[in-house]
Amino acid sequence: MSVSDLVCVVDDDAQYLELLTDLLCGQGLHVQPFQQAQQFLDADLTECAVVILDLFMPDIDGVDVLRILAARKFKGAVILTSGQDQSVLRTAFELAKAQHLTILHSFTKPIPLLELANLIAQTLADSFQAQQQSQDKNWTPSVSQLRDAIREQQLVLHYQPKIDVATGKTSGFEALVRWQHPEYGLVPPFKFIRLAEQFGLMAELTSSVLVMAMQQLATWNQQGLPTRIAVNISAENLTDLEFPQKLLQLLQQYKIEPSQLLLEITETAVMNEVVLSLDILIRLRMNGIGLSIDDFGTGYSSLAQLHRIPFSELKIDRRFVHAMGTEAESLAIVETCVFLGHRLGMKVVAEGVETASILRKLQEINCDQAQGFYWSKAMAEPHATAWLLKSFQ
Ligand code: C2E
Ligand code: MG
Ligand code: MG
């Protein structure tokens, strides 16, 4: 549905009708004047975004018009005008609100024209934006759009700091991919990662993400800000036996230490292709690349398998971290994960920390690192660089 910008003016005073119509047309608005209320009611009102309605008209009075509009569930906004005194306008205003009409304002004549024009322009702009946002929300990309986006380098990385729980220092970042869409703005990963996985685009997506992460690490290294970046990878990456080799080549090309890179993998991804992924993961680990098991506790895994895979980090899913402040069971799960991770020689990270009280609990149970909105959301590159600079001071 396109957004309507039609403004209807309903006024029995011919002079006023002409004045308002000229004024609004002059603003580039699409205006339709009605000298009789009945004509307005007989017109197609679905396209009307704003109506400027005179309360006192000879054929039907404005209060009746409001009642009829309410009964028809009129979606536009209403501006009331009247040559009579303020109290009538106020009563009509309250009445219309009670009938769930969108009433913007009421003006006694003479109407302050500039104020009226601004009010209408703002209302139309707001409704256009609201409409746009709801269209954006409903938009789902097609495979070919996603494929083009990867090739045209529309994917960008945002960086969320990982914080050392004991010292509060930044220990690195997690790179989280977004799609910078020319029309829809920044598209979050839940809109397209599943699609990429379903249609075999994950190898291409991951390799583009890895190159961006390495370029960023190289830039930060050159600026004297060495840090670590964690990149999320999918099951499909663990079926490509050449993946470790390609990755090592990239590290060499960008002069990145393998220990500056960490790969985050979900349990389910690993368990899907246990044998093949074991081969790949062991080779990555042997070359000094960090491996993290992501969203721990939500996928399906067998503890026996887990211990065969040389993970260097265990990341507790944010669902448990969130709930550990209020649910004894979640606290028990988080404590057990910290214990298990440490016994298996891993660093333990809590994701989704949003409050100081959760942070205090994590300190008490010796969790190593944490991530979450308590410190920062994932940031675009300039903000991440500023964050990093501060952490080096
Ligand atoms: P994830 O790897 O578990 O990433 C953490 C998600 O939690 C991120 O969402 C992050 O913004 C969000 N988050 C961080 N702190 C908080 C917090 O305190 N509260 C809450 N409520 N949420 C928090 P995001 O960026 O939307 O990413 C969602 C998922 O998309 C990621 O989950 C990851 O599985 C996937 N993803 C993102 N980038 C990539 C990528 O480059 N490759 C692959 N394969 N997957 C990716
Ligand atoms: Mg992750
Ligand atoms: Mg996670």
XYZ file of C-alpha atoms and ligand atoms in Angstrom:
441
model
C 0.000 0.000 0.000
C 1.400 3.383 -0.916
C 1.356 6.183 1.612
C -1.341 8.714 0.919
C -0.652 12.434 1.111
C -4.155 13.648 0.317
C -5.394 16.547 2.446
C -9.138 17.230 2.402
C -10.472 20.638 3.380
C -14.141 20.783 4.370
C -15.511 24.278 4.897
C -18.736 25.985 3.806
C -16.981 29.369 3.763
C -15.862 29.677 0.134
C -13.163 32.208 0.944
C -11.614 30.079 3.640
C -11.819 27.032 1.448
C -9.926 28.787 -1.320
C -7.374 30.292 1.068
C -6.526 26.954 2.686
C -6.502 25.103 -0.609
C -4.098 27.611 -2.176
C -1.858 27.611 0.851
C -1.546 23.827 1.012
C -1.212 23.400 -2.761
C 1.592 25.948 -2.554
C 3.348 23.578 -0.141
C 3.266 20.898 -2.794
C 0.474 18.968 -1.064
C -2.268 17.098 -2.795
C -5.455 18.908 -1.699
C -9.132 18.311 -2.290
C -11.622 21.020 -1.229
C -15.262 20.305 -0.246
C -17.780 23.060 0.348
C -20.372 20.610 1.593
C -19.779 18.029 4.279
C -21.972 15.493 2.517
C -19.759 15.626 -0.594
C -16.788 14.853 1.580
C -18.575 11.902 3.202
C -19.580 10.573 -0.228
C -15.981 10.658 -1.489
C -13.470 7.786 -1.190
C -11.906 8.508 2.182
C -9.364 5.691 2.235
C -6.807 7.954 0.553
C -7.361 10.901 2.881
C -4.367 11.367 5.208
C -5.554 14.586 6.875
C -8.903 16.347 6.954
C -9.341 19.973 8.003
C -12.919 20.072 9.158
C -15.080 23.093 9.887
C -17.364 22.310 12.816
C -20.226 24.555 11.769
C -21.724 23.855 8.394
C -25.285 24.245 7.191
C -25.880 20.742 5.783
C -24.418 18.441 8.460
C -22.611 19.813 11.411
C -19.053 18.812 12.167
C -19.958 16.759 15.226
C -22.073 14.490 13.051
C -19.259 14.227 10.529
C -16.922 13.112 13.324
C -19.412 10.496 14.458
C -19.719 9.129 10.914
C -15.933 9.101 10.444
C -15.517 7.188 13.704
C -18.156 4.657 12.650
C -16.302 4.145 9.357
C -13.010 3.723 11.256
C -11.453 6.649 9.423
C -7.636 6.236 9.509
C -6.586 9.798 8.661
C -5.848 12.617 11.070
C -8.405 15.318 11.839
C -7.879 19.040 12.367
C -10.906 20.911 13.647
C -11.635 24.533 12.815
C -14.405 26.803 13.924
C -15.433 30.427 13.866
C -17.217 29.881 17.175
C -15.793 30.045 20.628
C -13.103 27.806 22.042
C -15.353 25.787 24.339
C -17.321 24.239 21.463
C -14.080 23.259 19.793
C -12.755 21.740 23.024
C -15.885 19.675 23.491
C -15.765 18.430 19.899
C -12.074 17.653 20.339
C -12.746 15.492 23.426
C -15.692 13.820 21.747
C -13.638 12.839 18.711
C -10.825 11.507 20.894
C -13.314 9.397 22.812
C -14.403 7.934 19.467
C -10.812 6.913 18.731
C -10.251 9.345 15.908
C -6.786 10.822 15.515
C -7.323 14.467 16.371
C -4.290 16.624 15.718
C -5.418 20.058 16.741
C -8.313 22.502 16.866
C -8.052 26.060 15.566
C -10.393 28.980 16.003
C -10.606 31.213 12.972
C -8.617 33.096 11.851
C -6.396 30.064 11.578
C -2.631 30.629 12.031
C -1.767 29.436 8.541
C 1.916 28.806 9.016
C 1.279 26.688 12.091
C -1.385 24.740 10.219
C 0.911 24.104 7.232
C 3.745 22.940 9.505
C 1.458 20.664 11.451
C 0.242 19.001 8.270
C 3.733 18.633 6.814
C 4.969 17.038 10.056
C 1.967 14.687 10.247
C 2.468 13.503 6.692
C 6.194 13.007 7.273
C 5.520 10.988 10.458
C 2.935 8.775 8.821
C 5.226 8.224 5.858
C 8.025 7.168 8.191
C 5.737 4.872 10.212
C 4.505 3.274 7.003
C 8.050 2.888 5.734
C 9.153 1.242 8.962
C 6.313 -1.225 8.924
C 7.115 -2.039 5.303
C 10.784 -2.492 6.271
C 9.807 -4.865 9.043
C 7.818 -7.010 6.670
C 10.488 -7.113 3.998
C 12.259 -10.423 3.580
C 15.099 -10.711 1.124
C 15.224 -13.220 -1.711
C 18.217 -15.482 -2.284
C 19.299 -13.570 -5.354
C 19.100 -10.234 -3.513
C 21.288 -11.688 -0.783
C 23.746 -13.145 -3.280
C 24.042 -9.754 -4.997
C 24.458 -8.013 -1.654
C 27.384 -10.253 -0.721
C 29.036 -9.693 -4.102
C 28.391 -5.961 -4.094
C 29.904 -5.763 -0.608
C 26.804 -4.474 1.106
C 27.579 -6.521 4.208
C 29.230 -4.608 7.040
C 30.546 -5.629 10.430
C 29.593 -4.151 13.759
C 31.745 -4.885 16.771
C 30.624 -5.693 20.298
C 33.308 -5.505 23.006
C 34.130 -8.567 25.099
C 35.008 -7.507 28.619
C 37.299 -9.153 31.137
C 35.014 -9.664 34.143
C 37.722 -9.288 36.812
C 39.434 -6.156 35.427
C 36.718 -4.505 33.325
C 39.214 -4.245 30.438
C 38.300 -4.890 26.799
C 39.697 -8.220 25.703
C 38.470 -8.103 22.101
C 35.355 -7.803 19.972
C 32.776 -10.059 18.424
C 32.138 -9.166 14.788
C 28.426 -9.243 13.968
C 27.348 -8.947 10.382
C 24.700 -6.518 9.116
C 23.414 -5.844 5.647
C 23.663 -2.163 4.724
C 20.745 -2.127 2.337
C 20.491 0.922 0.040
C 16.736 1.103 0.573
C 15.967 -0.628 3.863
C 18.926 0.573 5.917
C 20.730 -1.695 8.341
C 19.250 -5.196 8.121
C 19.924 -7.444 11.152
C 21.409 -10.939 10.700
C 18.268 -12.844 11.691
C 16.762 -11.629 8.408
C 19.333 -13.314 6.208
C 21.675 -15.800 7.962
C 19.119 -18.623 7.851
C 18.497 -17.877 4.168
C 22.221 -18.002 3.425
C 22.439 -21.325 5.257
C 19.477 -22.816 3.430
C 20.693 -21.816 -0.014
C 24.363 -22.605 0.244
C 25.588 -19.016 0.497
C 27.325 -19.428 3.813
C 30.788 -20.118 2.417
C 30.660 -16.886 0.446
C 29.160 -14.905 3.325
C 31.703 -16.162 5.851
C 34.611 -15.520 3.571
C 33.455 -11.936 3.038
C 33.039 -11.504 6.819
C 36.494 -12.988 7.467
C 38.147 -10.635 4.995
C 36.443 -7.631 6.614
C 37.489 -8.789 10.083
C 41.105 -9.293 8.966
C 41.210 -5.892 7.274
C 39.969 -4.365 10.500
C 42.531 -6.238 12.584
C 45.272 -5.132 10.179
C 44.146 -1.490 10.446
C 44.042 -1.652 14.232
C 47.453 -3.353 14.302
C 48.853 -0.518 12.179
C 47.318 2.037 14.514
C 49.037 0.373 17.480
C 45.726 -1.009 18.758
C 46.184 -4.774 18.558
C 43.132 -6.714 19.703
C 41.193 -9.892 18.987
C 38.122 -10.404 16.830
C 35.673 -13.276 17.083
C 33.850 -14.270 13.899
C 30.740 -16.479 13.792
C 30.871 -19.406 11.411
C 28.197 -21.881 10.321
C 27.910 -25.630 9.811
C 28.537 -25.269 6.085
C 31.991 -23.846 6.728
C 32.822 -27.031 8.608
C 32.224 -29.196 5.545
C 34.908 -27.501 3.451
C 38.186 -29.298 4.066
C 40.075 -26.411 2.512
C 38.639 -23.924 4.979
C 41.648 -24.034 7.378
C 44.094 -23.524 4.512
C 42.158 -20.582 3.073
C 41.976 -19.024 6.503
C 45.697 -19.379 7.133
C 46.412 -17.747 3.793
C 44.234 -14.797 4.720
C 46.004 -14.454 8.073
C 49.328 -14.362 6.269
C 48.131 -11.917 3.657
C 46.915 -9.447 6.306
C 49.798 -10.203 8.704
C 47.479 -11.217 11.504
C 48.583 -13.442 14.386
C 46.339 -16.550 14.486
C 45.739 -15.852 18.183
C 44.035 -12.573 17.203
C 41.273 -14.538 15.536
C 38.606 -16.590 17.247
C 35.878 -18.561 15.512
C 32.505 -18.948 17.199
C 30.568 -22.069 16.325
C 27.243 -23.276 17.705
C 26.986 -26.736 19.201
C 24.476 -27.823 16.612
C 26.787 -26.829 13.760
C 29.527 -28.990 15.160
C 27.339 -31.956 15.907
C 25.824 -31.992 12.419
C 29.028 -33.113 10.790
C 31.027 -34.472 13.663
C 33.783 -36.288 11.823
C 34.453 -33.733 9.123
C 34.168 -30.816 11.485
C 36.518 -32.469 13.959
C 39.167 -32.697 11.277
C 38.744 -29.034 10.339
C 38.490 -27.733 13.881
C 41.564 -29.602 15.057
C 43.602 -28.190 12.192
C 42.440 -24.654 12.968
C 43.248 -25.056 16.640
C 46.670 -26.562 15.902
C 47.461 -23.403 13.997
C 46.698 -21.259 16.999
C 43.251 -19.973 16.010
C 40.845 -19.683 18.934
C 37.638 -21.734 18.870
C 34.577 -20.826 20.826
C 31.436 -22.837 21.376
C 28.610 -20.312 21.011
C 25.128 -20.217 22.569
C 26.157 -23.055 24.855
C 23.189 -24.845 26.380
C 20.698 -24.236 23.575
C 21.799 -26.674 20.904
C 22.161 -30.363 21.183
C 25.518 -31.731 22.063
C 27.030 -34.615 23.815
C 29.495 -33.787 26.501
C 31.706 -36.637 25.276
C 31.946 -35.046 21.810
C 32.479 -31.626 23.266
C 35.511 -32.718 25.107
C 37.053 -34.207 21.939
C 36.865 -30.854 20.183
C 39.654 -28.513 21.192
C 37.553 -25.469 22.086
C 39.403 -22.642 23.756
C 36.285 -20.801 24.865
C 32.787 -21.628 26.037
C 30.088 -19.011 25.574
C 27.034 -19.389 27.753
C 23.809 -18.546 25.966
C 22.255 -15.240 26.937
C 18.969 -16.889 27.893
C 20.608 -18.377 31.022
C 22.658 -15.275 31.721
C 19.524 -13.132 31.585
C 17.581 -15.399 33.896
C 20.345 -16.094 36.421
C 19.377 -13.006 38.439
C 15.878 -14.301 39.102
C 15.895 -18.065 38.564
C 17.856 -20.419 40.776
C 17.970 -23.038 37.977
C 19.564 -20.626 35.510
C 22.110 -19.555 38.084
C 22.918 -23.230 38.663
C 23.356 -23.765 34.906
C 25.665 -20.769 34.557
C 27.732 -21.854 37.572
C 27.997 -25.362 36.183
C 29.074 -24.065 32.757
C 31.824 -21.982 34.365
C 32.984 -25.010 36.347
C 32.835 -27.339 33.320
C 34.581 -24.870 31.019
C 37.385 -24.305 33.495
C 37.831 -28.050 34.108
C 38.182 -28.543 30.346
C 40.736 -25.746 30.125
C 38.498 -23.212 28.430
C 37.839 -19.524 29.032
C 34.179 -18.981 29.869
C 32.214 -16.045 28.452
C 28.722 -14.922 29.449
C 26.757 -13.246 26.661
C 23.817 -10.879 27.068
C 24.836 -9.117 30.296
C 22.519 -6.166 30.756
C 22.766 -5.220 34.436
C 25.356 -4.537 37.139
C 23.810 -7.196 39.380
C 24.355 -9.918 36.755
C 27.936 -8.712 36.358
C 28.469 -8.965 40.140
C 27.167 -12.541 40.137
C 29.515 -13.410 37.260
C 32.410 -11.950 39.236
C 31.430 -14.067 42.237
C 31.442 -17.283 40.230
C 34.706 -16.449 38.397
C 33.357 -16.207 34.877
C 36.220 -14.924 32.704
C 34.627 -12.611 30.183
C 31.290 -11.053 29.391
C 29.514 -9.243 26.628
C 26.288 -7.329 26.601
C 24.293 -4.147 26.421
C 25.491 -3.313 29.958
C 28.692 -2.121 28.257
C 27.694 -1.642 24.653
C 25.711 -2.892 21.702
C 27.621 -3.878 18.601
C 29.121 -0.669 17.185
C 29.987 0.496 13.693
C 33.720 0.730 12.988
C 34.365 4.388 14.003
C 32.754 3.845 17.411
C 34.576 0.562 17.915
C 37.884 2.276 17.101
C 37.110 5.057 19.584
C 36.227 2.414 22.190
C 39.480 0.608 21.548
C 41.526 3.822 21.733
C 40.011 4.564 25.129
C 40.757 1.047 26.336
C 44.431 1.572 25.460
C 44.701 4.795 27.472
P 25.492 -14.577 18.545
O 26.729 -14.980 17.873
O 25.079 -15.335 19.751
O 25.632 -13.024 18.826
C 25.145 -12.384 19.951
C 23.852 -11.680 19.644
O 23.338 -11.186 20.866
C 24.043 -10.461 18.756
O 22.868 -10.287 17.998
C 24.151 -9.350 19.787
O 23.840 -8.068 19.279
C 23.147 -9.799 20.806
N 23.436 -9.247 22.125
C 24.634 -8.886 22.613
N 24.527 -8.419 23.862
C 23.225 -8.488 24.195
C 22.475 -8.146 25.385
O 22.994 -7.692 26.387
N 21.139 -8.383 25.337
C 20.517 -8.886 24.245
N 19.203 -9.059 24.294
N 21.187 -9.223 23.112
C 22.515 -9.029 23.090
P 22.922 -10.079 16.430
O 24.022 -9.159 16.063
O 21.530 -9.748 16.016
O 23.322 -11.492 15.896
C 22.460 -12.562 16.028
C 23.092 -13.851 15.580
O 23.339 -13.827 14.177
C 24.436 -14.104 16.220
O 24.258 -14.626 17.515
C 25.006 -15.118 15.255
O 24.500 -16.402 15.525
C 24.441 -14.652 13.935
N 25.488 -13.912 13.217
C 25.835 -12.607 13.306
N 26.852 -12.330 12.477
C 27.192 -13.490 11.872
C 28.186 -13.880 10.899
O 29.015 -13.072 10.461
N 28.205 -15.180 10.495
C 27.337 -16.094 11.007
N 27.442 -17.355 10.572
N 26.397 -15.780 11.903
C 26.324 -14.501 12.325
Mg 28.525 -15.364 18.448
Mg 25.807 -16.289 21.109
